[in-house]
mmCIF file of C-alpha atoms in Angstrom:
data_model
loop_
_atom_site.group_PDB
_atom_site.id
_atom_site.type_symbol
_atom_site.label_atom_id
_atom_site.label_comp_id
_atom_site.label_asym_id
_atom_site.label_seq_id
_atom_site.Cartn_x
_atom_site.Cartn_y
_atom_site.Cartn_z
ATOM 1 C CA MET A 19 151.820 141.911 79.920
ATOM 2 C CA SER A 20 152.821 145.545 79.718
ATOM 3 C CA ALA A 21 156.366 146.275 80.844
ATOM 4 C CA THR A 22 155.001 149.019 83.110
ATOM 5 C CA ARG A 23 152.750 146.700 85.087
ATOM 6 C CA THR A 24 153.997 145.638 88.511
ATOM 7 C CA PRO A 25 153.104 141.991 89.204
ATOM 8 C CA VAL A 26 152.044 140.416 92.461
ATOM 9 C CA LEU A 27 154.841 137.899 93.032
ATOM 10 C CA ALA A 28 154.595 134.681 95.015
ATOM 11 C CA ILE A 29 157.798 132.840 95.962
ATOM 12 C CA LEU A 30 157.069 129.166 96.646
ATOM 13 C CA VAL A 31 159.417 127.168 98.871
ATOM 14 C CA PRO A 32 158.762 123.413 99.237
ATOM 15 C CA CYS A 33 160.043 122.148 102.595
ATOM 16 C CA TYR A 34 160.676 118.676 103.955
ATOM 17 C CA ASN A 35 162.452 118.440 107.309
ATOM 18 C CA GLU A 36 164.175 121.791 106.806
ATOM 19 C CA GLU A 37 164.248 123.001 110.418
ATOM 20 C CA GLU A 38 167.983 123.719 110.252
ATOM 21 C CA VAL A 39 167.988 125.863 107.127
ATOM 22 C CA LEU A 40 164.499 127.364 107.164
ATOM 23 C CA PRO A 41 165.159 130.367 109.467
ATOM 24 C CA VAL A 42 168.154 131.381 107.356
ATOM 25 C CA SER A 43 166.281 130.863 104.083
ATOM 26 C CA ALA A 44 163.260 132.820 105.303
ATOM 27 C CA ALA A 45 165.400 135.806 106.299
ATOM 28 C CA ARG A 46 167.254 135.892 102.981
ATOM 29 C CA LEU A 47 164.090 135.509 100.914
ATOM 30 C CA LYS A 48 162.334 138.223 102.932
ATOM 31 C CA GLU A 49 165.277 140.541 102.319
ATOM 32 C CA LYS A 50 165.137 139.824 98.591
ATOM 33 C CA LEU A 51 161.368 140.349 98.428
ATOM 34 C CA ASP A 52 161.632 143.659 100.299
ATOM 35 C CA SER A 53 164.311 144.777 97.836
ATOM 36 C CA LEU A 54 162.050 143.954 94.890
ATOM 37 C CA LYS A 55 159.215 145.897 96.486
ATOM 38 C CA GLU A 56 161.391 148.925 97.205
ATOM 39 C CA ARG A 57 162.501 149.056 93.568
ATOM 40 C CA GLU A 58 158.855 148.670 92.502
ATOM 41 C CA LEU A 59 159.617 145.550 90.482
ATOM 42 C CA VAL A 60 156.814 143.703 92.292
ATOM 43 C CA ASP A 61 153.585 144.711 93.985
ATOM 44 C CA PRO A 62 153.591 145.329 97.764
ATOM 45 C CA ALA A 63 151.082 142.461 98.118
ATOM 46 C CA SER A 64 153.760 139.937 97.034
ATOM 47 C CA ARG A 65 154.302 137.062 99.471
ATOM 48 C CA ILE A 66 156.470 134.053 100.302
ATOM 49 C CA TYR A 67 154.757 130.669 100.617
ATOM 50 C CA PHE A 68 156.302 127.739 102.487
ATOM 51 C CA ILE A 69 154.846 124.342 101.528
ATOM 52 C CA ASP A 70 155.410 121.729 104.227
ATOM 53 C CA ASP A 71 155.621 118.333 102.530
ATOM 54 C CA GLY A 72 154.682 116.268 105.591
ATOM 55 C CA SER A 73 157.802 117.072 107.613
ATOM 56 C CA SER A 74 158.449 115.010 110.760
ATOM 57 C CA ASP A 75 160.587 117.677 112.493
ATOM 58 C CA SER A 76 159.688 121.191 113.610
ATOM 59 C CA THR A 77 159.477 122.627 110.086
ATOM 60 C CA TRP A 78 155.746 123.377 110.308
ATOM 61 C CA ARG A 79 156.092 125.038 113.706
ATOM 62 C CA ILE A 80 158.788 127.325 112.296
ATOM 63 C CA ILE A 81 156.549 128.152 109.334
ATOM 64 C CA CYS A 82 153.680 129.014 111.698
ATOM 65 C CA ASP A 83 155.979 131.301 113.708
ATOM 66 C CA LEU A 84 157.083 133.045 110.517
ATOM 67 C CA VAL A 85 153.494 133.540 109.382
ATOM 68 C CA ASP A 86 152.457 134.901 112.769
ATOM 69 C CA GLY A 87 155.371 137.327 112.834
ATOM 70 C CA ASP A 88 155.228 138.750 109.321
ATOM 71 C CA ALA A 89 152.364 139.268 106.876
ATOM 72 C CA SER A 90 154.719 138.597 103.963
ATOM 73 C CA PHE A 91 154.819 134.892 104.858
ATOM 74 C CA ASP A 92 152.183 132.247 104.269
ATOM 75 C CA GLY A 93 152.135 128.487 104.799
ATOM 76 C CA ILE A 94 150.608 125.445 103.110
ATOM 77 C CA LYS A 95 150.708 122.083 104.876
ATOM 78 C CA LEU A 96 150.279 118.756 103.094
ATOM 79 C CA THR A 97 148.680 115.903 105.033
ATOM 80 C CA ARG A 98 151.691 113.643 104.480
ATOM 81 C CA ASN A 99 154.934 113.413 102.541
ATOM 82 C CA PHE A 100 153.894 113.323 98.882
ATOM 83 C CA GLY A 101 157.281 114.199 97.399
ATOM 84 C CA HIS A 102 159.024 117.297 96.103
ATOM 85 C CA GLN A 103 157.202 117.543 92.751
ATOM 86 C CA TYR A 104 153.798 117.307 94.408
ATOM 87 C CA ALA A 105 154.733 119.936 96.997
ATOM 88 C CA VAL A 106 155.769 122.319 94.215
ATOM 89 C CA TYR A 107 152.552 121.574 92.329
ATOM 90 C CA ALA A 108 150.446 122.158 95.452
ATOM 91 C CA GLY A 109 152.051 125.579 95.831
ATOM 92 C CA LEU A 110 151.454 126.469 92.188
ATOM 93 C CA MET A 111 147.798 125.488 92.386
ATOM 94 C CA ASN A 112 147.056 127.252 95.694
ATOM 95 C CA ALA A 113 149.212 130.380 95.873
ATOM 96 C CA THR A 114 147.902 133.661 94.487
ATOM 97 C CA GLY A 115 149.837 136.043 92.299
ATOM 98 C CA ASP A 116 150.504 137.195 88.757
ATOM 99 C CA ALA A 117 153.869 135.420 88.708
ATOM 100 C CA LEU A 118 155.023 132.503 90.865
ATOM 101 C CA ILE A 119 158.639 131.498 91.462
ATOM 102 C CA THR A 120 159.584 128.087 92.862
ATOM 103 C CA ILE A 121 162.871 127.650 94.707
ATOM 104 C CA ASP A 122 164.217 125.003 97.088
ATOM 105 C CA ALA A 123 164.594 125.812 100.772
ATOM 106 C CA ASP A 124 168.356 125.182 100.798
ATOM 107 C CA LEU A 125 168.858 128.289 98.585
ATOM 108 C CA GLN A 126 171.600 126.656 96.551
ATOM 109 C CA ASP A 127 169.840 128.355 93.663
ATOM 110 C CA ASP A 128 170.946 131.989 93.514
ATOM 111 C CA ILE A 129 168.115 134.210 94.763
ATOM 112 C CA ASN A 130 169.684 137.184 92.959
ATOM 113 C CA ALA A 131 168.515 135.572 89.712
ATOM 114 C CA ILE A 132 164.954 136.357 90.823
ATOM 115 C CA ASP A 133 165.491 139.997 89.778
ATOM 116 C CA GLU A 134 166.182 139.040 86.177
ATOM 117 C CA MET A 135 163.301 136.551 86.192
ATOM 118 C CA VAL A 136 160.871 139.275 87.209
ATOM 119 C CA ILE A 137 162.264 141.677 84.598
ATOM 120 C CA ASN A 138 161.909 139.026 81.871
ATOM 121 C CA TYR A 139 158.328 138.439 82.992
ATOM 122 C CA ARG A 140 157.563 142.151 82.849
ATOM 123 C CA ASN A 141 158.985 142.160 79.321
ATOM 124 C CA GLY A 142 156.520 139.523 78.168
ATOM 125 C CA ASP A 143 157.909 136.078 79.050
ATOM 126 C CA GLU A 144 155.383 133.711 80.619
ATOM 127 C CA ILE A 145 158.001 131.163 81.746
ATOM 128 C CA VAL A 146 161.532 131.914 82.909
ATOM 129 C CA TYR A 147 163.875 128.991 83.614
ATOM 130 C CA GLY A 148 166.710 129.231 86.095
ATOM 131 C CA VAL A 149 169.628 127.353 84.528
ATOM 132 C CA ARG A 150 172.913 126.521 86.235
ATOM 133 C CA ASP A 151 175.935 127.722 84.313
ATOM 134 C CA ASP A 152 178.134 125.188 86.117
ATOM 135 C CA ARG A 153 177.868 122.252 88.525
ATOM 136 C CA HIS A 154 181.090 122.729 90.493
ATOM 137 C CA THR A 155 179.276 122.296 93.824
ATOM 138 C CA ASP A 156 178.074 118.811 92.790
ATOM 139 C CA GLY A 157 180.216 115.743 93.168
ATOM 140 C CA ARG A 158 181.590 113.918 90.151
ATOM 141 C CA PHE A 159 179.010 111.115 90.445
ATOM 142 C CA LYS A 160 176.077 113.538 90.637
ATOM 143 C CA ARG A 161 177.339 115.497 87.630
ATOM 144 C CA TRP A 162 177.745 112.283 85.649
ATOM 145 C CA THR A 163 174.285 110.953 86.533
ATOM 146 C CA ALA A 164 172.672 114.321 85.747
ATOM 147 C CA THR A 165 174.334 114.401 82.327
ATOM 148 C CA LEU A 166 173.233 110.804 81.714
ATOM 149 C CA HIS A 167 169.649 111.630 82.676
ATOM 150 C CA TYR A 168 169.382 114.557 80.264
ATOM 151 C CA TRP A 169 170.982 112.481 77.493
ATOM 152 C CA ILE A 170 168.539 109.590 77.998
ATOM 153 C CA ALA A 171 165.577 111.980 78.227
ATOM 154 C CA ALA A 172 166.581 113.564 74.908
ATOM 155 C CA ARG A 173 166.929 110.146 73.270
ATOM 156 C CA PHE A 174 163.410 109.267 74.465
ATOM 157 C CA GLY A 175 162.012 112.446 72.946
ATOM 158 C CA ILE A 176 161.374 114.309 76.218
ATOM 159 C CA GLU A 177 161.850 118.059 75.987
ATOM 160 C CA THR A 178 163.802 119.261 79.012
ATOM 161 C CA ILE A 179 166.031 122.214 79.847
ATOM 162 C CA PRO A 180 169.534 120.857 80.638
ATOM 163 C CA ASN A 181 170.876 121.912 84.052
ATOM 164 C CA HIS A 182 167.472 123.251 85.055
ATOM 165 C CA ALA A 183 165.846 121.816 88.166
ATOM 166 C CA ASP A 184 162.784 123.479 89.707
ATOM 167 C CA PHE A 185 163.959 127.072 90.004
ATOM 168 C CA ARG A 186 161.646 128.901 87.611
ATOM 169 C CA LEU A 187 159.057 131.623 87.190
ATOM 170 C CA LEU A 188 155.602 130.841 85.865
ATOM 171 C CA SER A 189 152.937 133.366 84.985
ATOM 172 C CA LYS A 190 149.337 132.791 86.000
ATOM 173 C CA GLN A 191 148.544 132.043 82.369
ATOM 174 C CA ALA A 192 151.198 129.310 82.298
ATOM 175 C CA ILE A 193 149.853 127.829 85.543
ATOM 176 C CA ASN A 194 146.319 127.760 84.134
ATOM 177 C CA VAL A 195 147.617 125.760 81.169
ATOM 178 C CA LEU A 196 149.590 123.450 83.496
ATOM 179 C CA ALA A 197 146.417 122.803 85.516
ATOM 180 C CA GLN A 198 144.799 121.294 82.411
ATOM 181 C CA TYR A 199 147.247 118.391 82.484
ATOM 182 C CA LYS A 200 145.873 115.468 84.467
ATOM 183 C CA GLU A 201 149.129 113.631 85.067
ATOM 184 C CA LYS A 202 149.244 111.399 88.134
ATOM 185 C CA ASN A 203 153.025 110.976 88.098
ATOM 186 C CA LEU A 204 154.346 114.520 88.103
ATOM 187 C CA TYR A 205 157.567 115.439 86.352
ATOM 188 C CA LEU A 206 157.349 119.212 86.129
ATOM 189 C CA ARG A 207 160.741 119.576 84.427
ATOM 190 C CA GLY A 208 159.290 117.757 81.430
ATOM 191 C CA MET A 209 155.700 118.994 81.626
ATOM 192 C CA ILE A 210 156.329 122.753 81.742
ATOM 193 C CA PRO A 211 158.293 122.927 78.426
ATOM 194 C CA LEU A 212 155.188 121.403 76.795
ATOM 195 C CA ILE A 213 153.124 124.491 77.685
ATOM 196 C CA GLY A 214 154.619 126.364 74.746
ATOM 197 C CA LEU A 215 154.205 129.944 75.974
ATOM 198 C CA PRO A 216 156.986 132.562 75.487
ATOM 199 C CA SER A 217 159.940 131.642 77.682
ATOM 200 C CA SER A 218 163.517 132.602 78.463
ATOM 201 C CA LYS A 219 166.456 131.418 80.558
ATOM 202 C CA VAL A 220 168.352 133.046 83.388
ATOM 203 C CA TYR A 221 171.815 131.641 84.100
ATOM 204 C CA TYR A 222 173.305 131.538 87.585
ATOM 205 C CA ALA A 223 176.029 129.850 89.604
ATOM 206 C CA ARG A 224 174.741 127.230 92.014
ATOM 207 C CA GLY A 225 176.006 127.700 95.567
ATOM 208 C CA VAL A 226 176.420 125.428 98.564
ATOM 209 C CA ARG A 227 173.640 124.456 100.910
ATOM 210 C CA GLU A 228 173.109 126.931 103.768
ATOM 211 C CA ALA A 229 172.543 124.275 106.431
ATOM 212 C CA GLY A 230 171.262 120.748 106.953
ATOM 213 C CA GLU A 231 171.499 117.850 104.523
ATOM 214 C CA SER A 232 170.004 117.279 101.101
ATOM 215 C CA LYS A 233 166.769 115.269 101.095
ATOM 216 C CA TYR A 234 167.304 114.277 97.470
ATOM 217 C CA GLY A 235 169.646 111.309 97.465
ATOM 218 C CA PHE A 236 170.526 108.933 94.647
ATOM 219 C CA ARG A 237 167.409 106.804 95.162
ATOM 220 C CA GLU A 238 165.109 109.834 94.939
ATOM 221 C CA MET A 239 166.894 111.183 91.869
ATOM 222 C CA LEU A 240 166.713 107.778 90.160
ATOM 223 C CA ALA A 241 162.999 107.474 90.942
ATOM 224 C CA LEU A 242 162.349 110.955 89.541
ATOM 225 C CA SER A 243 164.311 110.180 86.383
ATOM 226 C CA VAL A 244 162.470 106.904 85.769
ATOM 227 C CA GLN A 245 159.134 108.567 86.512
ATOM 228 C CA GLY A 246 159.835 111.348 84.051
ATOM 229 C CA ILE A 247 160.902 109.028 81.248
ATOM 230 C CA THR A 248 158.025 106.575 81.684
ATOM 231 C CA SER A 249 155.406 109.313 82.120
ATOM 232 C CA LEU A 250 156.284 111.590 79.213
ATOM 233 C CA SER A 251 157.654 109.284 76.539
ATOM 234 C CA ILE A 252 156.038 106.633 74.371
ATOM 235 C CA MET A 253 159.432 105.118 73.564
ATOM 236 C CA PRO A 254 159.390 102.492 76.375
ATOM 237 C CA LEU A 255 156.077 101.159 75.069
ATOM 238 C CA ARG A 256 157.405 101.067 71.519
ATOM 239 C CA PHE A 257 160.486 99.224 72.751
ATOM 240 C CA ILE A 258 158.280 96.615 74.432
ATOM 241 C CA ALA A 259 156.244 96.170 71.250
ATOM 242 C CA VAL A 260 159.380 95.782 69.087
ATOM 243 C CA LEU A 261 160.918 93.371 71.583
ATOM 244 C CA GLY A 262 157.737 91.278 71.557
ATOM 245 C CA PHE A 263 157.749 91.197 67.752
ATOM 246 C CA VAL A 264 161.401 90.123 67.669
ATOM 247 C CA VAL A 265 160.796 87.343 70.218
ATOM 248 C CA PHE A 266 157.767 86.183 68.205
ATOM 249 C CA ILE A 267 159.756 86.048 64.950
ATOM 250 C CA VAL A 268 162.656 84.210 66.611
ATOM 251 C CA SER A 269 160.197 81.722 68.108
ATOM 252 C CA MET A 270 158.669 81.086 64.689
ATOM 253 C CA GLY A 271 162.154 80.534 63.296
ATOM 254 C CA LEU A 272 163.002 78.089 66.079
ATOM 255 C CA GLY A 273 159.754 76.271 65.396
ATOM 256 C CA GLY A 274 160.631 75.920 61.717
ATOM 257 C CA TRP A 275 164.141 74.740 62.557
ATOM 258 C CA ALA A 276 162.809 72.187 65.073
ATOM 259 C CA LEU A 277 160.367 70.819 62.485
ATOM 260 C CA TYR A 278 163.118 70.548 59.899
ATOM 261 C CA ALA A 279 165.422 68.812 62.390
ATOM 262 C CA LYS A 280 162.715 66.332 63.317
ATOM 263 C CA LEU A 281 161.871 65.503 59.717
ATOM 264 C CA SER A 282 165.532 65.179 58.748
ATOM 265 C CA GLY A 283 166.215 62.861 61.680
ATOM 266 C CA ASN A 284 168.701 65.154 63.481
ATOM 267 C CA SER A 285 169.525 63.311 66.686
ATOM 268 C CA ALA A 286 170.901 66.502 68.320
ATOM 269 C CA LEU A 287 167.354 67.650 69.083
ATOM 270 C CA ILE A 288 166.289 66.734 72.620
ATOM 271 C CA ASP A 289 162.903 65.017 72.818
ATOM 272 C CA GLY A 290 160.212 67.339 74.183
ATOM 273 C CA TRP A 291 162.350 70.480 73.906
ATOM 274 C CA ALA A 292 160.539 72.005 70.956
ATOM 275 C CA SER A 293 157.036 71.341 72.293
ATOM 276 C CA THR A 294 157.943 72.901 75.661
ATOM 277 C CA VAL A 295 160.289 75.811 74.984
ATOM 278 C CA ILE A 296 159.036 77.195 71.667
ATOM 279 C CA PRO A 297 155.402 77.739 72.760
ATOM 280 C CA ILE A 298 156.651 79.589 75.863
ATOM 281 C CA TYR A 299 158.748 81.988 73.776
ATOM 282 C CA LEU A 300 156.005 82.303 71.166
ATOM 283 C CA LEU A 301 153.332 83.225 73.680
ATOM 284 C CA GLY A 302 155.758 85.475 75.571
ATOM 285 C CA GLY A 303 156.516 87.402 72.398
ATOM 286 C CA LEU A 304 152.826 87.755 71.585
ATOM 287 C CA GLN A 305 152.116 89.030 75.097
ATOM 288 C CA LEU A 306 154.875 91.654 74.926
ATOM 289 C CA LEU A 307 153.648 92.732 71.494
ATOM 290 C CA ALA A 308 150.063 93.000 72.733
ATOM 291 C CA ILE A 309 151.118 95.011 75.794
ATOM 292 C CA GLY A 310 153.104 97.416 73.637
ATOM 293 C CA VAL A 311 150.234 97.880 71.168
ATOM 294 C CA ALA A 312 147.680 98.321 73.978
ATOM 295 C CA GLY A 313 149.972 100.826 75.715
#
């Protein structure tokens, strides 16, 4: 894209039970969008989309009030709670614009980084990642588990951006490529680096939550981590195949040892043990090996 072109920007905000923080977030995002328009960094048609991920509180009513009161706001409502990644994906697939930025409703991600994201996009980048330059607002346990997740993901061959969550800019071209993936278990943090278009990083300091409580507890983070690793890496299947082969070989060795013990008259061998235990291990190893190969 030419550096002189002014893009239509869409800011996507997934929401799940965010009635406490949403009015504050909407006001701050509207202020930021107006500033971008005034400086002619984005087109006047740029908008803010709120994606309601099946909230059970008054989140959708607040979104409707915002949309009715200001043409800069728009809303997308999911039929039920599908999860954060699916809400982000729904926004990406339904919002209109030359460049789309995703950001969480709590605004712990620094909205001032949006300026640099837009500038990088205007200079030719199709993907711009928002990366935390520190995690001082996270507790020790969360920092440790996040570091562990990125380490495990790297060991399993998954390309991720360390300390990057879902605060990013995607061009329409990047979204069109993303739409070609037919993944059922979404892990956008691992899928988007696979697109391969020109990209850059914008570093920012993560702040504290404006209001309300985080909807992403340890269970949700663990589920997302497991989903990402099992969806984007072949290593678990290879591990299963290798484990099955090892169990098979050990079972064959036990069978040979049991036969030798029987023929040599070793009284330490319990009657019926070999004919019961060894076939179980042998068949178990073959099954694991077959599952790994089929996978």
